[in-house]
Short mmCIF file of C-alpha atoms in Angstrom, two decimals:
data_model
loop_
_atom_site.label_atom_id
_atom_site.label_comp_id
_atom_site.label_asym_id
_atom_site.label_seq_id
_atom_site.Cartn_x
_atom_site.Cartn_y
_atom_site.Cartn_z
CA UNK A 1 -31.86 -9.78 -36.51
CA UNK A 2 -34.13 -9.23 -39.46
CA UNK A 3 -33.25 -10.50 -43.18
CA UNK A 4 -32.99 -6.71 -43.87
CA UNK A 5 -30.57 -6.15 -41.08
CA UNK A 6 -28.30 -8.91 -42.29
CA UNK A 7 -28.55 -7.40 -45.59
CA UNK A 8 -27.58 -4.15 -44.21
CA UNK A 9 -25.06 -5.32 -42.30
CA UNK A 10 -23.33 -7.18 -45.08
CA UNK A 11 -23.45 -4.19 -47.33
CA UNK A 12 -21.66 -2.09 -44.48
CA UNK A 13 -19.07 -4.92 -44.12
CA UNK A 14 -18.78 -4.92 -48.48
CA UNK A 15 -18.19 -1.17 -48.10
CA UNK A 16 -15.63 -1.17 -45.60
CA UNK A 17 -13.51 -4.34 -46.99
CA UNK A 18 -13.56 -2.24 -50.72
CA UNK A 19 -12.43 0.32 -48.78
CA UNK A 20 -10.09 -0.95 -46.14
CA UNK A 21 -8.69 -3.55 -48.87
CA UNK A 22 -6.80 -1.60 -51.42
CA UNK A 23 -5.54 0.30 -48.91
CA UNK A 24 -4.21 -2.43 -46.47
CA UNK A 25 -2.62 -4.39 -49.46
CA UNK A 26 -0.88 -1.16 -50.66
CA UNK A 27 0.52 -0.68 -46.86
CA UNK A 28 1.61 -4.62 -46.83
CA UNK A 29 3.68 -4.34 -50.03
CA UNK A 30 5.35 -0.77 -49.33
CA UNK A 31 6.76 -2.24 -45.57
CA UNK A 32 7.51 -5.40 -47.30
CA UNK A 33 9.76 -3.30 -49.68
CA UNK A 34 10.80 -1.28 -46.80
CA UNK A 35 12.25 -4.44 -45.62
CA UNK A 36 13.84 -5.59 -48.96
CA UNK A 37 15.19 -2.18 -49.04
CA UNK A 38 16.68 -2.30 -45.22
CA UNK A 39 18.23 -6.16 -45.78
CA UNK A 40 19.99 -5.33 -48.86
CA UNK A 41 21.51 -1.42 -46.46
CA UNK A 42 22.94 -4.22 -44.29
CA UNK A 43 24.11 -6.05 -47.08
CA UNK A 44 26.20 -3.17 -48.48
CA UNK A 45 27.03 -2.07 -44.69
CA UNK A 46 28.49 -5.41 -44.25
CA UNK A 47 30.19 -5.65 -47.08
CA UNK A 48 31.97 -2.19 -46.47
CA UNK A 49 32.96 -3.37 -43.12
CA UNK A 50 34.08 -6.43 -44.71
CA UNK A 51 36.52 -4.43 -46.87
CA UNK A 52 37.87 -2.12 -44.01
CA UNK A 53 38.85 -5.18 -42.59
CA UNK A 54 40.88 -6.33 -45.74
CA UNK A 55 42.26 -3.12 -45.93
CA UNK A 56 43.33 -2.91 -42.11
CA UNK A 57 45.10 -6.34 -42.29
CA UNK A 58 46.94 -5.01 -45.11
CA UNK A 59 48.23 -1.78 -43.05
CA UNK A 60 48.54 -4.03 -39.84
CA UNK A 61 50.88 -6.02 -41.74
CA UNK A 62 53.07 -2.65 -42.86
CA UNK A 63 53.29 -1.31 -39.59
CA UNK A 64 53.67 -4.11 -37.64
CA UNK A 65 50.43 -3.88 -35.38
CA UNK A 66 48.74 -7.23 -34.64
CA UNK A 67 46.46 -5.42 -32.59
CA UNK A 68 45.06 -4.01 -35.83
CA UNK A 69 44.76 -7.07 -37.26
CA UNK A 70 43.27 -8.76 -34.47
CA UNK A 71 40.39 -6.19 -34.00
CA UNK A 72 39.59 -6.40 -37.33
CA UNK A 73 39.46 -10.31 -36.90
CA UNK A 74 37.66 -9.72 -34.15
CA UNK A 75 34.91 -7.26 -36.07
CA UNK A 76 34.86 -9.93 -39.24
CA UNK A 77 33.65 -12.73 -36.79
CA UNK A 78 31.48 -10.52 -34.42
CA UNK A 79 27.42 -11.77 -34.89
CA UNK A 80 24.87 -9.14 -35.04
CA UNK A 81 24.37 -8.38 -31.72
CA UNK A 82 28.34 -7.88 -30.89
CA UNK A 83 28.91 -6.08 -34.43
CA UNK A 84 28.77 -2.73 -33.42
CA UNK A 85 31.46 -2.98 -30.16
CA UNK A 86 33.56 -4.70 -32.36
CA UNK A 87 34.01 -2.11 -35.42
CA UNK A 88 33.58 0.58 -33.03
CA UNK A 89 36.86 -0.42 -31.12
CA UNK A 90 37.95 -1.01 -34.62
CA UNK A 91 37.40 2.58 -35.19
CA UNK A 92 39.26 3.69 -32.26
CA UNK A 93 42.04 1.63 -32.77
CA UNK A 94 42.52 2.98 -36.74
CA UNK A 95 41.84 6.50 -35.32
CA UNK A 96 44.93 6.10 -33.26
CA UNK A 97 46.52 4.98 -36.41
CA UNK A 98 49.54 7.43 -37.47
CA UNK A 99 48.76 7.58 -41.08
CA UNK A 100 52.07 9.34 -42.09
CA UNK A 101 54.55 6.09 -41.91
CA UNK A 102 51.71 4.76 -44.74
CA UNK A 103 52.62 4.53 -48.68
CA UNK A 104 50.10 7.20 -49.96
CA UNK A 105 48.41 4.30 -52.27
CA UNK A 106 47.72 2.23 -48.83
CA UNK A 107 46.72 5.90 -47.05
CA UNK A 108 44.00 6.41 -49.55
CA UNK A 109 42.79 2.78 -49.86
CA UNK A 110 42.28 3.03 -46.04
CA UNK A 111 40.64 6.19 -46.40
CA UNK A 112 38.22 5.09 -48.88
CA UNK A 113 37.25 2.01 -47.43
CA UNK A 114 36.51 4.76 -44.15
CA UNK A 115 34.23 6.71 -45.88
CA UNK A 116 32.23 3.50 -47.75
CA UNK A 117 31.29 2.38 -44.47
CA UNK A 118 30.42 5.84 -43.29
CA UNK A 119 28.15 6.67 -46.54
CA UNK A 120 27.13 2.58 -45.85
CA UNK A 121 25.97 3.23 -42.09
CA UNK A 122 24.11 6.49 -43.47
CA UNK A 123 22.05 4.62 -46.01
CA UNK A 124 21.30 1.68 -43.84
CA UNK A 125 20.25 3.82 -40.47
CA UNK A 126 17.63 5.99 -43.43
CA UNK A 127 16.53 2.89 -44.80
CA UNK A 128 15.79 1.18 -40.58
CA UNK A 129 14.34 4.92 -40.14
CA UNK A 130 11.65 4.58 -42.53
CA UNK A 131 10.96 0.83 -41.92
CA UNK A 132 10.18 1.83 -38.28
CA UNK A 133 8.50 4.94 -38.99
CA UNK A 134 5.76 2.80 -40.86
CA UNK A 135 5.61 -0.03 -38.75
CA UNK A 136 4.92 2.14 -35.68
CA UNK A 137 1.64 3.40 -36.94
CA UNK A 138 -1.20 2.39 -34.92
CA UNK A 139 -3.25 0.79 -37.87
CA UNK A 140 -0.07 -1.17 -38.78
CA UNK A 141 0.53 -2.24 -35.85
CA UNK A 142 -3.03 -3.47 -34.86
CA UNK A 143 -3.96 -5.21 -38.35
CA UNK A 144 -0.03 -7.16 -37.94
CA UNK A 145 0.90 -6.06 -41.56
CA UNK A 146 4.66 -6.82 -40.78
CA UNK A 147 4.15 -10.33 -40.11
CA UNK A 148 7.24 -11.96 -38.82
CA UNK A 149 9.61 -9.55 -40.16
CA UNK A 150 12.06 -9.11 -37.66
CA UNK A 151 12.39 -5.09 -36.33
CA UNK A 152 15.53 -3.75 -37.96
CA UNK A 153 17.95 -1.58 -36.05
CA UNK A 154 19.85 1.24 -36.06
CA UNK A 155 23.83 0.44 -36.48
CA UNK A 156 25.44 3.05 -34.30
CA UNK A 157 29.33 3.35 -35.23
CA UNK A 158 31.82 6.57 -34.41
CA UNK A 159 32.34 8.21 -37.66
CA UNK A 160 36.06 9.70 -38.39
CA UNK A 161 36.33 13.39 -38.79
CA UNK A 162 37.63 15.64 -40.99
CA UNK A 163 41.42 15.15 -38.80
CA UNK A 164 42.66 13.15 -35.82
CA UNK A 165 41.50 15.88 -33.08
CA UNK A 166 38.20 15.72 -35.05
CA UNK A 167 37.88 12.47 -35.03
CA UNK A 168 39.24 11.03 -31.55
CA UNK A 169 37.00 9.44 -29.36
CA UNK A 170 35.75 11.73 -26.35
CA UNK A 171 35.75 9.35 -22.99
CA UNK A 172 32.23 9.89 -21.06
CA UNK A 173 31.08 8.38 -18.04
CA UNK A 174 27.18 8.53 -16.91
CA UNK A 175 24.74 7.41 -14.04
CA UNK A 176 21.36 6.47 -15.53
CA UNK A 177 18.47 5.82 -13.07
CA UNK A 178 16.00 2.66 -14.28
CA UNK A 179 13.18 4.77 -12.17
CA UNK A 180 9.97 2.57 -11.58
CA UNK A 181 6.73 3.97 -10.78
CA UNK A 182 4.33 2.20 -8.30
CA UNK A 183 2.78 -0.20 -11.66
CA UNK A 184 6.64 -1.14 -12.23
CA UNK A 185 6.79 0.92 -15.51
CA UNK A 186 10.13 2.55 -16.55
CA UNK A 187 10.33 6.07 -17.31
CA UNK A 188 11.96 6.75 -20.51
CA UNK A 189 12.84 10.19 -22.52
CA UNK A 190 12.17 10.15 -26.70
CA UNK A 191 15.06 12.09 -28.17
CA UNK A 192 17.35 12.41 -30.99
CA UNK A 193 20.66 13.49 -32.26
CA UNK A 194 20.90 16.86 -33.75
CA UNK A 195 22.60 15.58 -36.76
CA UNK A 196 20.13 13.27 -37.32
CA UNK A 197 16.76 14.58 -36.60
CA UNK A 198 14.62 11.96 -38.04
CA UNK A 199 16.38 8.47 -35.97
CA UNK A 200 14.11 8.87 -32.90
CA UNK A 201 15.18 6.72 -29.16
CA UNK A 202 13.83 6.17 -25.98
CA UNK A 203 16.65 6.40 -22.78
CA UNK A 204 16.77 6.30 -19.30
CA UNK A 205 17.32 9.05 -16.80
CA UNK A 206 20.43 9.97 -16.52
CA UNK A 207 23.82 12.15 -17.89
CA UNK A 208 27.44 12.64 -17.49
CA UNK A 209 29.43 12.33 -14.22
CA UNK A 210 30.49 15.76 -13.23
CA UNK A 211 34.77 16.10 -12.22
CA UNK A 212 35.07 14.89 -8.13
CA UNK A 213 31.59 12.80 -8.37
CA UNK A 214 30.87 9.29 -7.47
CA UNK A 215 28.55 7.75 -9.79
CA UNK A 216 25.98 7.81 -7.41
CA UNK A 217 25.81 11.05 -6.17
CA UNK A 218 26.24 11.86 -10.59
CA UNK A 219 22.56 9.61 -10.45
CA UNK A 220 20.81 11.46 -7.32
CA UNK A 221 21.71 14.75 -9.33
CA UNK A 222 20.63 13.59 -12.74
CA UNK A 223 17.32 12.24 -11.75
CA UNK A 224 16.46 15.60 -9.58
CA UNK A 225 17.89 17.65 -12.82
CA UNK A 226 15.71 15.61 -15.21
CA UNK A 227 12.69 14.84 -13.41
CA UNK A 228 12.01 16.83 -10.42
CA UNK A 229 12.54 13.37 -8.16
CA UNK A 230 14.34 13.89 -5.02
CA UNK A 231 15.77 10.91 -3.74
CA UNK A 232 18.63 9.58 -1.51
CA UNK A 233 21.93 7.62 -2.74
CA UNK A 234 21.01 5.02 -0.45
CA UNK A 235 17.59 4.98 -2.20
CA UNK A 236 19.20 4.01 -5.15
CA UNK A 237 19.67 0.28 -5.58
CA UNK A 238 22.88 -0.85 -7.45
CA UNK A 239 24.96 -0.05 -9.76
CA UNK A 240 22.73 -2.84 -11.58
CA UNK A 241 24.50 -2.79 -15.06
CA UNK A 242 27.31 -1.48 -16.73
CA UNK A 243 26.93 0.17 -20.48
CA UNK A 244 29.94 0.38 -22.87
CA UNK A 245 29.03 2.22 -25.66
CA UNK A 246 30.33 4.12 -28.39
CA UNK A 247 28.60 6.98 -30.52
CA UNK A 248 27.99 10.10 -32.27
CA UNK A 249 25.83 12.56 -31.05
CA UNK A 250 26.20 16.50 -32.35
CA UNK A 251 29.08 15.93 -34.41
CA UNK A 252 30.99 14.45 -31.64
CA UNK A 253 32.36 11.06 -31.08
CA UNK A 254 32.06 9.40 -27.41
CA UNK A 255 33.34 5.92 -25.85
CA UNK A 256 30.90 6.03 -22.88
CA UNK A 257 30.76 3.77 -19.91
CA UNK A 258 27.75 3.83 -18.61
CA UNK A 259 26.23 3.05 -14.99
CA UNK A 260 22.88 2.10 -14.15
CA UNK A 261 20.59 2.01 -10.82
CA UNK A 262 17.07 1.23 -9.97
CA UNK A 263 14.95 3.94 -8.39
CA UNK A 264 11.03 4.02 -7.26
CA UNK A 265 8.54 5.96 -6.83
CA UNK A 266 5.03 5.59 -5.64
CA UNK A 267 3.72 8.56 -7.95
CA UNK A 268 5.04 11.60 -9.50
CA UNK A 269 4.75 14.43 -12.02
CA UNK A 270 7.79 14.50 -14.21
CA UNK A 271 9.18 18.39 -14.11
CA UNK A 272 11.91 18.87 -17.07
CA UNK A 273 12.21 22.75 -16.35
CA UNK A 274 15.57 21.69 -15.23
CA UNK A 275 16.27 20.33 -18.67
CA UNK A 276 20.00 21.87 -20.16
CA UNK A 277 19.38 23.69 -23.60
CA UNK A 278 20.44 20.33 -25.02
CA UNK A 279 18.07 18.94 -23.63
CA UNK A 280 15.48 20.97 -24.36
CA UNK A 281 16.84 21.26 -27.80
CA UNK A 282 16.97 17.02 -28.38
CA UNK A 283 13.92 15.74 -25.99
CA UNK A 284 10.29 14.99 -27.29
CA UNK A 285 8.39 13.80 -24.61
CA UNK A 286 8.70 11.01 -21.76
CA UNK A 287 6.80 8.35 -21.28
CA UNK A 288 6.05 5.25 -18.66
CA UNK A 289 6.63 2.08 -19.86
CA UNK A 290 6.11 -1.65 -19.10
CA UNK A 291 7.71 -4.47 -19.30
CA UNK A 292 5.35 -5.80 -21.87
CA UNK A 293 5.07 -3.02 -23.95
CA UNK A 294 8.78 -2.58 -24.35
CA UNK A 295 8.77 -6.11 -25.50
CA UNK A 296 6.29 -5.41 -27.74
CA UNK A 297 7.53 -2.28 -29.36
CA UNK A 298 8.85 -1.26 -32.66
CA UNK A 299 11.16 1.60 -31.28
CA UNK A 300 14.22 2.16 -30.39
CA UNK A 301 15.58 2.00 -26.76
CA UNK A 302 18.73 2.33 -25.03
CA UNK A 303 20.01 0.00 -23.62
CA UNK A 304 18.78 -2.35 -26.19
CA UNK A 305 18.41 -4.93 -23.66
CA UNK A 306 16.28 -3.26 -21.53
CA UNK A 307 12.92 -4.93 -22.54
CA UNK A 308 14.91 -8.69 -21.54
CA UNK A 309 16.09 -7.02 -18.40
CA UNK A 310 13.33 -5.14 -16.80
CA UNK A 311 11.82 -8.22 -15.28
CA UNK A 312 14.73 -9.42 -14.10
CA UNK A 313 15.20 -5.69 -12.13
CA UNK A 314 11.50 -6.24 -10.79
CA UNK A 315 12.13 -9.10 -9.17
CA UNK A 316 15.19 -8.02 -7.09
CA UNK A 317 19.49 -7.02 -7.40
CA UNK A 318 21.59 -10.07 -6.32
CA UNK A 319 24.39 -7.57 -5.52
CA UNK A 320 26.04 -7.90 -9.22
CA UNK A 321 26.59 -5.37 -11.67
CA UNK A 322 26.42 -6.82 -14.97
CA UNK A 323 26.95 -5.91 -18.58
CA UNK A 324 24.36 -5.11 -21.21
CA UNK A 325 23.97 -3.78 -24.39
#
């Protein structure tokens, strides 16, 4: 290369740092205060849990209910990863609660300490929103501007309603199909709650178990519904895992138990005409994944263990259901 092509080169490389620079600096300190902002949500969510625990100890103690206590134990000493299982049966133990047989100064202490973890959760799931919104842009992603910040999540906890029908816990079972394409990539759906437009998450295949269905036959029918893929219940392999889950999703409150199974396919072209207006209503898009790009990824997916897992499904079922997150 000529001294005038170095030169020119140089000058094109000046431009684009002058350029590129201010702009990847700016980026770098907004996620970093993104993730200042989302560690100090959890450190208000956890301190509201913290005090619904005080507070249920105190009402276990009134009525007598070391169940109450013990959940809330239970919740206190819960890490991360077991946090939101614990409050949630937390929840559904306090929504059982008869409130009446409470002094009204203990009544509204309880109620209180309710709604600080609900307004809590609420701030902390905006603040893990917008943390993942900018760390999933492509330019982010490719010049590493989060570093080692680990990926926040989401913390998913039943909210009480407005009264005790309102609030109660609806009990769901589903079959979700794990289907795997010829490349061993799982097929997931991007969707999100209607209350919550803006907290997108990637699932399986799969829905509720119809009245006088075996989970199975619930998975042949859910994977035909959803995708267009007609398959056998002896095609199926498993149930692999078992899902216990609970969560709000268009105002409602569900403790779901959920089934999984591995299907394959050699090729196909998904067909969601069969999609329920819910459905159609809550789904983006679908998308084949791999292994290593789940590992690798920012977003959200259901079951949150399914990046650790998927390998583990590649290479075989030992004939044992197990549970995951």
């Amino acid at each position: 290369m000529t001294s005038s092509g170095v030169a020119t080169t140089f000058l094109v490389l000046l431009a684009l740092a002058v350029l590129i620079g201010p702009w990847t600096l700016g980026t770098a300190n907004r996620l970093d205060r993104l993730h200042v902002r989302t560690d100090a949500a959890w450190a208000a969510l956890d301190a509201a849990l913290a005090r619904r625990a005080v507070v249920t100890r105190a009402v276990a103690a009134v009525c007598g209910r070391p169940e109450l206590r013990a959940a809330a134990d239970r919740a206190e000493r819960s890490a991360r990863a077991d946090r939101e299982a614990a409050e949630n049966r937390l929840s559904a133990l306090l929504d059982g609660l008869d409130r009446s047989v409470l002094e009204p100064e203990l009544a509204a202490e309880l109620s209180d300490a309710e709604q600080r973890v609900v307004l809590a959760r609420r701030v902390h799931n905006d603040a893990v929103r917008d943390t993942l919104a900018l760390r999933r842009r492509r330019s982010v992603r490719w010049l590493r501007l989060a570093g080692t910040a680990p990926t926040p999540s989401y913390f998913e906890i039943a909210e009480p309603g407005g009264d005790v029908e309102a609030s109660a816990l609806t009990q769901r079972v589903s079959a979700r199909v794990v289907l795997l394409d010829a490349e061993d990539r799982v097929l997931l759906f991007e969707g999100f709650d209607p209350t919550r437009p803006d907290e997108l998450f990637w699932f399986t295949v799969g829905g509720g178990v119809e009245p006088g269905e075996d989970v199975r036959t619930a998975a042949v029918r859910e994977l035909f519904e959803e995708t267009g893929v007609e398959v056998s219940g002896d095609e199926l392999v498993g149930p692999v895992w078992k899902r216990h889950a609970v969560f709000a999703f268009d105002g409602l409150n569900y403790a779901a138990v959920e089934w999984f199974f591995i299907g394959r396919v050699e090729a196909v072209d998904v067909d969601t005409s069969r999609f329920n207006e819910i459905e159609q209503r809550t789904i983006r898009r679908h998308k084949w994944w791999s292994a290593p790009e789940l590992a690798s990824s920012d977003a959200t997916v259901y079951p949150v263990q399914l990046a650790e897992l998927l390998p583990g499904a590649l290479a075989g079922w030992d004939g044992t259901t197990r549970s995951v997150r």
